[in-house]
Coordinates of C-alpha atoms in Angstrom, one line a residue:
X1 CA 46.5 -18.5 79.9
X2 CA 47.1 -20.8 76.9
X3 CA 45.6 -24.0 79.0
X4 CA 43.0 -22.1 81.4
X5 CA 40.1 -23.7 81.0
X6 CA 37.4 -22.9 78.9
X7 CA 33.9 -22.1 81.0
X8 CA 31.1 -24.2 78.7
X9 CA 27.7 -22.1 79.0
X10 CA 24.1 -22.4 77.9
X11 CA 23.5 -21.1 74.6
X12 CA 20.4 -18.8 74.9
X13 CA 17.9 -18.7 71.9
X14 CA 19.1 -21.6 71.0
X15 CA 16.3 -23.7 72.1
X16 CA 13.1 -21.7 71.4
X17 CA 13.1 -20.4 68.0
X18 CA 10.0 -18.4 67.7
X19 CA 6.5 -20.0 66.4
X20 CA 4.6 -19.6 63.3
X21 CA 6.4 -18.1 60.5
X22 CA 9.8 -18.9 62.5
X23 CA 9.5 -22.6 62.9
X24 CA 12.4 -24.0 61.6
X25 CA 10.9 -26.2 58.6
X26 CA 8.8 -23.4 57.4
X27 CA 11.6 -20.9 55.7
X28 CA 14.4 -22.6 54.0
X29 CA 18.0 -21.4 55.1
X30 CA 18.9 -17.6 53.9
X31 CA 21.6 -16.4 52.4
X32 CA 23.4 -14.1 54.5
X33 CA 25.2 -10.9 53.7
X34 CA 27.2 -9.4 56.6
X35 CA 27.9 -5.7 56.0
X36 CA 30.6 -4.2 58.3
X37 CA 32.0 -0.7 58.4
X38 CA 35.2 -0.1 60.1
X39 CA 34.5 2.7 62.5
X40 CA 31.1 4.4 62.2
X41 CA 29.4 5.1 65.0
X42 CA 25.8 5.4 66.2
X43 CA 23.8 8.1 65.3
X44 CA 25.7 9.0 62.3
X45 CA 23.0 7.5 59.5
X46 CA 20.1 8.8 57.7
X47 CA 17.5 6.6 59.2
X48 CA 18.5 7.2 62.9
X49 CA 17.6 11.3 61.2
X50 CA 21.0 12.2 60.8
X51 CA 21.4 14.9 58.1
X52 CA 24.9 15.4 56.8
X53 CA 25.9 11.6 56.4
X54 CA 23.9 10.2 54.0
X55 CA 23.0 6.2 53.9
X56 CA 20.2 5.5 51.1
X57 CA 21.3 1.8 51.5
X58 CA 21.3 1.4 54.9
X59 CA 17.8 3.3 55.3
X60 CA 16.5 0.9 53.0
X61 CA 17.8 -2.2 55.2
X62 CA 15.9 -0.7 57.8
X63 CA 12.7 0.6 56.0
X64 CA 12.4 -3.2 54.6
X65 CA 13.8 -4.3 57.9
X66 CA 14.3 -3.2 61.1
X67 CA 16.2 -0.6 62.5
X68 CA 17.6 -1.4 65.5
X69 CA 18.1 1.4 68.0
X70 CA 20.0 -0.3 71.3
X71 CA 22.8 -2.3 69.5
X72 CA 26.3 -2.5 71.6
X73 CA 29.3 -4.3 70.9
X74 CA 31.3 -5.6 74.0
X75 CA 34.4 -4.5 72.9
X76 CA 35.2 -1.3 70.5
X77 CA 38.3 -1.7 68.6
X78 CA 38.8 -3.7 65.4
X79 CA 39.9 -7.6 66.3
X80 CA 38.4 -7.8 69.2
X81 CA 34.9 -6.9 68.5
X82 CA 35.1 -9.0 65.2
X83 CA 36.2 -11.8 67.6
X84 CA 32.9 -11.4 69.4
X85 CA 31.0 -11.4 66.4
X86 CA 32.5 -14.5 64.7
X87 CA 32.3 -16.4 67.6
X88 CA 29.2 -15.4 70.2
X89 CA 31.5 -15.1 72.8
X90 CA 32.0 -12.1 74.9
X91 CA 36.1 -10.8 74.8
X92 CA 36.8 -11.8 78.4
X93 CA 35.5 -15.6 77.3
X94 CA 38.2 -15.1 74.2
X95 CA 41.5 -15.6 75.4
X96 CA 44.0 -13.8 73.6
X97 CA 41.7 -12.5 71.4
X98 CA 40.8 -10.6 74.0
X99 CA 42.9 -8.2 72.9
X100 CA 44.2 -5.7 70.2
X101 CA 46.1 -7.6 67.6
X102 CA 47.2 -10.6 69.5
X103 CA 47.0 -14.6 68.4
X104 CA 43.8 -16.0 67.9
X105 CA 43.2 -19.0 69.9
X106 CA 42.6 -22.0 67.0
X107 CA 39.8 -23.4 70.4
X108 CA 37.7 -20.6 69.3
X109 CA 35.6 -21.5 65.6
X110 CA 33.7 -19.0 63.9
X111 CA 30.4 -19.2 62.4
X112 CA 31.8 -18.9 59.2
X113 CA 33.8 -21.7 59.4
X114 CA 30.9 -23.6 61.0
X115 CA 28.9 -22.8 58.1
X116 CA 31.1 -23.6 55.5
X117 CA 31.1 -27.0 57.3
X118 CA 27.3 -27.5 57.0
X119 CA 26.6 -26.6 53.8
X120 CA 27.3 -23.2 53.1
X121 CA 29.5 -21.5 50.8
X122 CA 31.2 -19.0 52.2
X123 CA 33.0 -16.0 51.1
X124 CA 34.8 -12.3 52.1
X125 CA 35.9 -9.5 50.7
X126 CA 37.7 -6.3 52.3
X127 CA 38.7 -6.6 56.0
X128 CA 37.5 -9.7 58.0
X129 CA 39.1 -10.2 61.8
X130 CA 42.0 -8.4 62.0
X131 CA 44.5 -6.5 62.9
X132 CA 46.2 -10.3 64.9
X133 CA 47.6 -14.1 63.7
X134 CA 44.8 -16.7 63.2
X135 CA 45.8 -20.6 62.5
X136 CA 44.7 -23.9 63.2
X137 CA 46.3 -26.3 65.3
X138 CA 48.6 -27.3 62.5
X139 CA 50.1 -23.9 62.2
X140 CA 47.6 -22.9 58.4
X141 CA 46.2 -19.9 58.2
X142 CA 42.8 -19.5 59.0
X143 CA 39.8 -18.4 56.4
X144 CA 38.2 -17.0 59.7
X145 CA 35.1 -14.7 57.3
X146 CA 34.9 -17.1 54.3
X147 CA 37.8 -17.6 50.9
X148 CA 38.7 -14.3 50.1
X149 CA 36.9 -12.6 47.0
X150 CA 39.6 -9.4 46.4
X151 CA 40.9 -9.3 42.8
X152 CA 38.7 -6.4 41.4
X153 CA 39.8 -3.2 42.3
X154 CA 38.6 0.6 41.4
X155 CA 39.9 4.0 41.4
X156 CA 39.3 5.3 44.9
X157 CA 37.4 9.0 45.0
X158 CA 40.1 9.5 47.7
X159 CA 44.1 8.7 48.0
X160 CA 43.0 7.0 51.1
X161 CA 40.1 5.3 50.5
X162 CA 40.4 1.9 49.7
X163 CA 40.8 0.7 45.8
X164 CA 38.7 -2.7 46.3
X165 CA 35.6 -3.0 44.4
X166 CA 33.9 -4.3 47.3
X167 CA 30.4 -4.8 44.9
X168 CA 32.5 -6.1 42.1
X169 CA 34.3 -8.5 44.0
X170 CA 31.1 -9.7 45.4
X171 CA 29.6 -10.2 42.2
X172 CA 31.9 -12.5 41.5
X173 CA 31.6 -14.8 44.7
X174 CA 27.6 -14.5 43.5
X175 CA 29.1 -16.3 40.3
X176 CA 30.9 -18.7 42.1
X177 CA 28.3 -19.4 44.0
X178 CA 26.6 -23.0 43.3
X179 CA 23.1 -23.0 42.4
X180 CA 20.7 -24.8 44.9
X181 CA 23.3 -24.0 47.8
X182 CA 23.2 -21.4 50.1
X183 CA 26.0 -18.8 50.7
X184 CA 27.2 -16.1 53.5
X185 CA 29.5 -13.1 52.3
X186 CA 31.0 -11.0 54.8
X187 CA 31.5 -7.2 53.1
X188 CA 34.5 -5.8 55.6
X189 CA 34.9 -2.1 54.1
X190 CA 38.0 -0.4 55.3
X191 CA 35.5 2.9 55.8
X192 CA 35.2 5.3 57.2
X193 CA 38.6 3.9 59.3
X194 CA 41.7 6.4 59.4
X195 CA 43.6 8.4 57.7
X196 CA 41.1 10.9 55.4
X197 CA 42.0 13.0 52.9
X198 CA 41.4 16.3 55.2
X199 CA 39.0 18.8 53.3
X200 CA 37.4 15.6 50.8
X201 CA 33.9 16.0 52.5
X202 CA 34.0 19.7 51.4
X203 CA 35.5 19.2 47.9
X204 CA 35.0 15.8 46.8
X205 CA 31.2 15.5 49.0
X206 CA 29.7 18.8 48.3
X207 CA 29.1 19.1 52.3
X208 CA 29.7 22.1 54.2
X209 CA 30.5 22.8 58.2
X210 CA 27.4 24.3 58.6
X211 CA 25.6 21.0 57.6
X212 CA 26.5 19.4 61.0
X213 CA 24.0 20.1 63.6
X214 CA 25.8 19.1 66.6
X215 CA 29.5 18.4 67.9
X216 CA 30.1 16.1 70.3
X217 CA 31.1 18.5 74.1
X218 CA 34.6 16.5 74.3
X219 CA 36.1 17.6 71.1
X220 CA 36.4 21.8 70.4
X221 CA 33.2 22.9 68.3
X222 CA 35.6 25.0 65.2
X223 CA 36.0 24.4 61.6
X224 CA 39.2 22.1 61.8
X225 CA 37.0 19.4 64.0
X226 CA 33.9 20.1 61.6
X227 CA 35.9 19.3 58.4
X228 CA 37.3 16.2 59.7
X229 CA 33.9 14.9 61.0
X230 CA 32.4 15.3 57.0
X231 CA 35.5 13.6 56.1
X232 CA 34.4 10.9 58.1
X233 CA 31.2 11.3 56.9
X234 CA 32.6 11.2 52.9
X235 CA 33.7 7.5 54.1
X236 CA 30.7 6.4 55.6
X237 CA 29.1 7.1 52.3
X238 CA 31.6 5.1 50.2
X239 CA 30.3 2.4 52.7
X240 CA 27.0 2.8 51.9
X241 CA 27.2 3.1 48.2
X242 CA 28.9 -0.5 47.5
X243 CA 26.0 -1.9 49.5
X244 CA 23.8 -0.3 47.8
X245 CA 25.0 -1.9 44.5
X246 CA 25.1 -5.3 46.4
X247 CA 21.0 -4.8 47.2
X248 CA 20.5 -3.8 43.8
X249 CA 22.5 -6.8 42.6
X250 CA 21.0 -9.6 44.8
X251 CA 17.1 -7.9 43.5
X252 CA 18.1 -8.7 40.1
X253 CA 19.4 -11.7 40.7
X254 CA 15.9 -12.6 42.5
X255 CA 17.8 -13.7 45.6
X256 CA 17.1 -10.6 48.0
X257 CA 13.7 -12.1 49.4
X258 CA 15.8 -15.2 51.0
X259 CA 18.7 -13.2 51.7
X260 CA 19.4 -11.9 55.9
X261 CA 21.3 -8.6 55.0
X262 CA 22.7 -7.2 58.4
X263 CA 24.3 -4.2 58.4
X264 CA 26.6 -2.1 61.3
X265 CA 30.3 -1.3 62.2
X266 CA 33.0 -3.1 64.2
X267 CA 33.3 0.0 66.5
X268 CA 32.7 3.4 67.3
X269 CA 34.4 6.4 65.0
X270 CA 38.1 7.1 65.3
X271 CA 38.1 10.3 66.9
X272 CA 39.5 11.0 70.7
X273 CA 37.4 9.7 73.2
X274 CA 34.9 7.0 71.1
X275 CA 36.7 4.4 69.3
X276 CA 39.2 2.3 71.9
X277 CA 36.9 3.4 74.7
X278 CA 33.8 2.5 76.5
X279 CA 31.4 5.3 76.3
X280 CA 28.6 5.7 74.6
X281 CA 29.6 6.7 71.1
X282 CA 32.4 4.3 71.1
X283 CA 30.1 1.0 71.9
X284 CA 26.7 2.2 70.6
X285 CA 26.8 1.4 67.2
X286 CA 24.1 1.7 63.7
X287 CA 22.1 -1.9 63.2
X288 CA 20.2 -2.2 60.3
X289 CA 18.8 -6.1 59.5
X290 CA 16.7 -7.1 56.4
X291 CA 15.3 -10.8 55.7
X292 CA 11.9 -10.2 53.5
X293 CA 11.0 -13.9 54.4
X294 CA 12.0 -13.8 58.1
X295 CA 11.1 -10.8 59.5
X296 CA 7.6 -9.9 60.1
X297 CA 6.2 -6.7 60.6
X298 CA 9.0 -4.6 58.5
X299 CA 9.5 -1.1 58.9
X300 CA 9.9 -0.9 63.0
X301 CA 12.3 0.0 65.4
X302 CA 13.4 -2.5 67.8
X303 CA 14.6 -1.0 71.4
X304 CA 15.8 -3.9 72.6
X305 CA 19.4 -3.9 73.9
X306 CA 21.1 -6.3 71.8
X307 CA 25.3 -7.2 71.9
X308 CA 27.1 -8.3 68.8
X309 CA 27.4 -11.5 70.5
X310 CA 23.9 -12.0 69.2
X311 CA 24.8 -12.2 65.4
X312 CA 26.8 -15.7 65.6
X313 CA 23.6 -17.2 67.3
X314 CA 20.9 -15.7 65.1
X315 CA 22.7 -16.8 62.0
X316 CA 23.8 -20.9 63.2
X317 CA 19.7 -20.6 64.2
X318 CA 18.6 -19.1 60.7
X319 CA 21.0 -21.7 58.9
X320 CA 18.6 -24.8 60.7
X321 CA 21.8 -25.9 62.3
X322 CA 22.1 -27.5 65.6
X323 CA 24.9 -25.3 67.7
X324 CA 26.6 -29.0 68.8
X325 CA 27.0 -29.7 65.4
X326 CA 29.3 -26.2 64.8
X327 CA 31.9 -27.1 67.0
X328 CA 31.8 -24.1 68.2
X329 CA 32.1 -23.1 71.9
X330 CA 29.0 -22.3 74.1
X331 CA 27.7 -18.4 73.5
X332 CA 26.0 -16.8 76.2
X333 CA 24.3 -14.4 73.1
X334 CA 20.8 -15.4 72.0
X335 CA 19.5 -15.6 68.6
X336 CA 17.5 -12.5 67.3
X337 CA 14.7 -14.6 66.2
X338 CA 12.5 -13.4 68.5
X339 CA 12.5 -9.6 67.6
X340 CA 12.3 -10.9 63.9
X341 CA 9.1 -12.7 65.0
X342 CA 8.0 -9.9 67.0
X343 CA 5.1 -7.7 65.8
X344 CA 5.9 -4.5 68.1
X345 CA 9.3 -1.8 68.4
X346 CA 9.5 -3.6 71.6
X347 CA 9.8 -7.1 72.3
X348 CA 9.0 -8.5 75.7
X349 CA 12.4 -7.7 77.4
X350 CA 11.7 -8.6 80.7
X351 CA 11.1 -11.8 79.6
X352 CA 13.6 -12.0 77.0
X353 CA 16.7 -10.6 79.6
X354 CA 17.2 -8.0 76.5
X355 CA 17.2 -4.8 78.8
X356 CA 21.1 -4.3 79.3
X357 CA 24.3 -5.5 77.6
X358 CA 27.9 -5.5 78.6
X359 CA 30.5 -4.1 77.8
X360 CA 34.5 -4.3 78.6
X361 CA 38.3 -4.0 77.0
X362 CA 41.7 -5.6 77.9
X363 CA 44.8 -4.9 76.0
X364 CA 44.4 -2.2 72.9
X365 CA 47.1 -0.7 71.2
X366 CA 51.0 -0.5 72.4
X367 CA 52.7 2.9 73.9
X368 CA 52.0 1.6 77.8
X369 CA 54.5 0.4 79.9
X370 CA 55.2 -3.6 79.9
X371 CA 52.5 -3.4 76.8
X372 CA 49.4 -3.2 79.9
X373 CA 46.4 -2.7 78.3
X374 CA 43.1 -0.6 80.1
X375 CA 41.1 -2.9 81.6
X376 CA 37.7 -2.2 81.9
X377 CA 34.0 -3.9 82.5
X378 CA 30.8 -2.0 81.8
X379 CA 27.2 -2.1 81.8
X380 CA 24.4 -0.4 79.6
X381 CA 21.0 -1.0 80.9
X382 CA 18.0 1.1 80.6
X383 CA 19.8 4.4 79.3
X384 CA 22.6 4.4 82.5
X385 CA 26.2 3.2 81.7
X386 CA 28.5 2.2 84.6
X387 CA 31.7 1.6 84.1
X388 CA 34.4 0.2 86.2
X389 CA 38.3 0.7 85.0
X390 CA 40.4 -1.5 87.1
X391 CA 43.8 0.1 86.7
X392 CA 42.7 4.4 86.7
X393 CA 46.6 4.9 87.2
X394 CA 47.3 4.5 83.9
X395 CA 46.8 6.5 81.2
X396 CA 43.5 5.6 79.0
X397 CA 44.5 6.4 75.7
X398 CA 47.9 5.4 76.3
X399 CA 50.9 7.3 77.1
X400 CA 51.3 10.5 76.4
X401 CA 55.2 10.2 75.3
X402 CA 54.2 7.6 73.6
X403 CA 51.8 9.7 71.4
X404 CA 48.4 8.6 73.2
X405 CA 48.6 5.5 70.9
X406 CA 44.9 4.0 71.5
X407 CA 43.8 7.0 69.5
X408 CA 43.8 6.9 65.6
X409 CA 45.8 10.2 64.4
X410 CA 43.9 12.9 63.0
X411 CA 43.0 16.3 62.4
X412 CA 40.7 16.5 66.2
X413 CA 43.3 14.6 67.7
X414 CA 46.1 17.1 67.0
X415 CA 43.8 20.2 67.5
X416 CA 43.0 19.0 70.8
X417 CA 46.6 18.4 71.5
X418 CA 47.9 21.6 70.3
X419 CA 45.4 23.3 71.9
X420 CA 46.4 21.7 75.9
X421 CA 49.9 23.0 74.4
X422 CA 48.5 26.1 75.1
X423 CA 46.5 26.0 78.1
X424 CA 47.0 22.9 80.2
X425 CA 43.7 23.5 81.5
X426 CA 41.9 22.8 78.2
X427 CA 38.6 20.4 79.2
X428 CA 39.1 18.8 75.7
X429 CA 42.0 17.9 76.5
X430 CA 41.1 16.0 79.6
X431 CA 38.4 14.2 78.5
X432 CA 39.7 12.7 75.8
X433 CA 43.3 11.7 77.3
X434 CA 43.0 12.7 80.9
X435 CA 43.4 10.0 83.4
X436 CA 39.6 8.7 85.1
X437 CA 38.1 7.5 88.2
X438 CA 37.1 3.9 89.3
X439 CA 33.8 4.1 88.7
X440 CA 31.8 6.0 86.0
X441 CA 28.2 6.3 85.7
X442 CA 26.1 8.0 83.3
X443 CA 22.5 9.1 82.7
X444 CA 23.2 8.4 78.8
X445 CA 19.6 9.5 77.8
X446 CA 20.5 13.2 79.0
X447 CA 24.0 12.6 78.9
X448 CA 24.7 10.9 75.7
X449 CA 28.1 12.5 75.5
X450 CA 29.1 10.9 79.0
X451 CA 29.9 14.4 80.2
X452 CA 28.8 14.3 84.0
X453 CA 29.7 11.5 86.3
X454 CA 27.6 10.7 88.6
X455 CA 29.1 8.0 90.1
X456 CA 30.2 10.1 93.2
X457 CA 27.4 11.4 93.3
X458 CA 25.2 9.9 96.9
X459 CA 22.2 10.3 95.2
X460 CA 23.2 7.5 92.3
X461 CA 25.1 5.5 95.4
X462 CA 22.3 2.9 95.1
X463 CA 21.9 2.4 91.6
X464 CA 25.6 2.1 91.1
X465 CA 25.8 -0.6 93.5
X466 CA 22.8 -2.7 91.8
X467 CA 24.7 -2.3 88.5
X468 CA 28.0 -3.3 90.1
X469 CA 26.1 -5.9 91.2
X470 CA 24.6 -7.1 88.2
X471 CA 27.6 -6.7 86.3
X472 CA 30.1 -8.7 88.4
X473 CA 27.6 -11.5 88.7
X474 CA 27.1 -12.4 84.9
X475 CA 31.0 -11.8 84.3
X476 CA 31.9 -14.6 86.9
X477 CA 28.9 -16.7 85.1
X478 CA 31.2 -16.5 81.9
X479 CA 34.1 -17.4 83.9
X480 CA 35.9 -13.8 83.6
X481 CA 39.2 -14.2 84.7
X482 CA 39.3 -10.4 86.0
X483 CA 36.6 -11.4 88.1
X484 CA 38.9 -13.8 90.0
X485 CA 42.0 -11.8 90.5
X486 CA 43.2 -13.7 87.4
X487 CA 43.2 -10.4 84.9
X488 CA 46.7 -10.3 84.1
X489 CA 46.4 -13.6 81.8
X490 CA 44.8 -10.9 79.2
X491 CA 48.3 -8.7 79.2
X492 CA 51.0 -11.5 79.7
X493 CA 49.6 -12.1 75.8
X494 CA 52.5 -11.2 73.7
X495 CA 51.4 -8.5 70.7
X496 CA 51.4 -10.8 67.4
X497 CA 53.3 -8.0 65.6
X498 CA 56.9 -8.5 67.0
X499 CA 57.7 -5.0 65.4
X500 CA 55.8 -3.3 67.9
X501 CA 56.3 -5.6 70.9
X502 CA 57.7 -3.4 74.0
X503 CA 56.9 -0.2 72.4
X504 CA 57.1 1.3 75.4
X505 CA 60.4 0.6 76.7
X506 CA 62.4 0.5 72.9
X507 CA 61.3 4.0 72.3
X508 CA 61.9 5.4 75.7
X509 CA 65.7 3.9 75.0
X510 CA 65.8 5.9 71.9
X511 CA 65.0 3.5 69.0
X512 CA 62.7 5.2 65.8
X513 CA 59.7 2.6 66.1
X514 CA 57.2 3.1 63.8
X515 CA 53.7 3.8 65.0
X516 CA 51.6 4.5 61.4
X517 CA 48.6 5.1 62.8
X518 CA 49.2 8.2 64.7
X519 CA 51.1 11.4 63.4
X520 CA 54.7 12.0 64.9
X521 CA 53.2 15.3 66.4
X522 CA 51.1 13.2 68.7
X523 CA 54.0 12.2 71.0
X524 CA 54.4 14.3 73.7
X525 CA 58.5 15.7 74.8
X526 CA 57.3 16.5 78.0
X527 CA 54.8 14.1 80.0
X528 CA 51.4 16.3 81.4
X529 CA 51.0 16.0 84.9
X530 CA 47.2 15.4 85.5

């Protein structure tokens, strides 16, 4: 896989930039401030009218902004959704970084590392591409989001929050800043990811079960799923706070005008059957993006579908830099220039291709046999996702001996367990961890929980076959090697954690491998049959 060649492709939006306020020599380059949650799914924000989670900051993004209402990222687990926003680049174009906590290929820059090269100064604080091994060609570790900022600490409201002083620590990099030059920070919060302190949204958040007007139809609707969801919720608003302080911070400063603030999560929420999947809660994620001097018309909502392969191009474009001068590779994403210049809630999509995006996963987590991954390619285009799994013999969260490893432990994780204990028969159960079908297709704008497949369904026969269609002819146009028999490059990558290489076999033979991010009750003694 190491030398398979790397498929160079047109970099859309790169050549028209807009007109008018856009042109390129009429605003000077912004500063940009990347805000990323780890694990916060779409709808759960204030200004998408969610009521129990409560995000002043972000609503403010997108009241002086726009809200963005169709936002997708290709792949929904941690390193490699980060991969496809640093770099433009779907995860199938990626290599190894492809997948879960592997080696990322030194080929592959990232637009931070392009910008520090062209005049930016560049900084992080909190998570930036992880979990996975990134160095150059010489072997040095690579500063893939910017020189870490992560000396100030505070007390946490929770034992499992995180104890950086994400605000603070940007402060700081402000500081260091040089005057005259501009600067991008990336803000990687640890929130709202696993494990909660079970019961903090009820003691420490003043919120109560009753608050939450709707649970999801694959998880058990009781008060054990409802507590952990305002856990969740607790998190997200630890998120939201420190950005808060950072808009506050860049106001006084006088900087916020010239500042692109963008604001969303790496991945669905880690609960069963979202985050490590393809469905709809686990891809569709909250976009927020502010730039008081680059966005006109403020205050809309853009329905546009747009993929997180977007961000790399819109920020290269908003810096005035040519893309052959990054050194980056090709991006089939497009610069989001055009919805900034836009005056409507609607851009021209037929004319700017923004009416679908795609989706997909290789290798996740470890528990499966030979460390295989889930393979799987999707599209979402005009409210219907179809989804194709290439290997439906395998189990989709992972094994269940194995403790169903592609799905964070946690309080609706081992009530839905407990409960298929009990009655094999439990529908929870199956939907979350049960094995699927080939095909999936679903009418996501009365089936946002991706209840009811239709893709067995005669009457849908012809608009799953368009999508097919449509799908596997962009995927071989970005030289996807699943798309030429070639798929098992993605899982002959080795896990860059040698601890937790052949998980699989080593526990099966009896040896106590650690797996922290599930509970020991998660593992199954005897393997369920469906």
């Amino acid at each position: 896989m190491r030398g398979m060649k790397v498929l160079l492709l047109p970099v859309l939006g790169m050549l028209s930039l807009g007109s008018g306020l856009f042109a390129a020599t009429d605003v000077e380059p912004p500063n940009i401030l990347f805000a990323i949650a780890d694990d916060w799914s779409y709808p759960y924000a204030g200004a998408y009218g969610c009521k129990w989670v409560a995000t002043p900051a972000f609503d403010r993004v997108a009241r002086e902004g726009i809200l963005f209402a169709n936002a997708y990222t290709p792949n929904a687990k941690c390193a490699p959704s980060r991969a496809c926003i640093l770099t433009g680049r779907n995860s199938w174009q990626l290599k190894a970084a492809a997948n879960h906590g592997g080696f990322f290929p030194p080929e592959f820059k990232t637009y931070a590392e392009a910008l520090a090269d062209n005049g930016y100064f560049v900084g992080t604080t909190g998570k930036g591409w992880a979990p996975g091994v990134a160095v150059d060609a010489d072997g040095e570790t690579r500063r893939m989001t910017g020189t870490p900022f992560e000396m100030r600490t505070a007390p946490p409201p929770t034992r499992e929050i995180s104890a950086n002083d994400y605000f603070a620590n940007f402060t700081e990099f402000l500081d260091a800043a040089p005057a005259g030059k501009p600067w991008c920070f990336w803000y990687g919060g640890w929130e709202p990811h696993r494990p909660y302190e079970y019961g903090s949204g009820i003691a420490k958040g003043g919120k109560q079960p009753a608050d939450i007007d709707r649970v999801p139809g694959f998880w058990p609707d009781n008060e054990t799923v409802r507590t952990d969801l305002l856990d969740y919720a607790f998190e997200v608003e630890h998120f939201d706070r420190h950005l808060g302080r950072m808009l506050d911070e860049l106001e006084k400063r006088g900087q916020l005008a010239n500042t692109l603030v963008v604001v969303t999560a790496d991945n669905g929420m880690p609960f069963p059957r979202v985050k490590g999947n393809a469905y709809e809660m686990a891809n569709h994620l909250p976009l927020a993006i502010m730039w008081k001097q680059g966005i006109r018309t403020p205050g809309r909502v853009a329905k546009d579908y747009v993929s997180f392969i977007d961000f790399a191009p819109t920020f290269i474009d908003a810096a005035n830099v040519p893309w052959g001068k990054t050194g980056m590779a090709a991006s089939p994403g497009r610069s989001l220039r055009d919805i900034f210049d836009s005056e409507e809630g609607v851009a021209a999509r037929a004319a700017s291709g923004r009416d679908h995006v795609l989706i997909g996963k290789e290798r996740h987590d470890v528990g499966r046999p030979h460390d295989w991954g889930y393979p799987i390619r999707g599209i979402v285009k005009d409210g219907w996702l179809y989804i194709r799994n290439f290997e439906p013999s395998r189990w989709p969260a992972g094994n269940p001996e194995t403790g169903y490893l592609n799905t964070d432990g946690g309080a609706t994780k081992t009530d839905i367990l407990n409960a298929h204990r009990k009655d094999t028969d439990d529908p929870c159960w199956e939907l979350c961890f049960g094995k699927r079908a080939g095909e999936e297709l679903y009418d996501i704008r009365k089936d946002p929980d991706c209840l009811k497949n239709l893709a067995i369904n005669p009457e849908y026969l012809e608009r799953k076959e368009a999508l097919w269609r449509q799908l596997s002819r962009e995927l071989k146009q970005q030289g996807d090697p699943r798309m030429s028999g070639n798929g098992e490059v993605f899982e002959a990558e080795p896990y860059a954690d040698s601890s937790i290489q052949h998980f699989y076999e080593r526990f099966m033979k009896g040896e106590k491998i650690q797996a922290g991010w599930v509970n020991d009750s998660d593992f199954e003694k005897i393997q369920p049959s469906k």
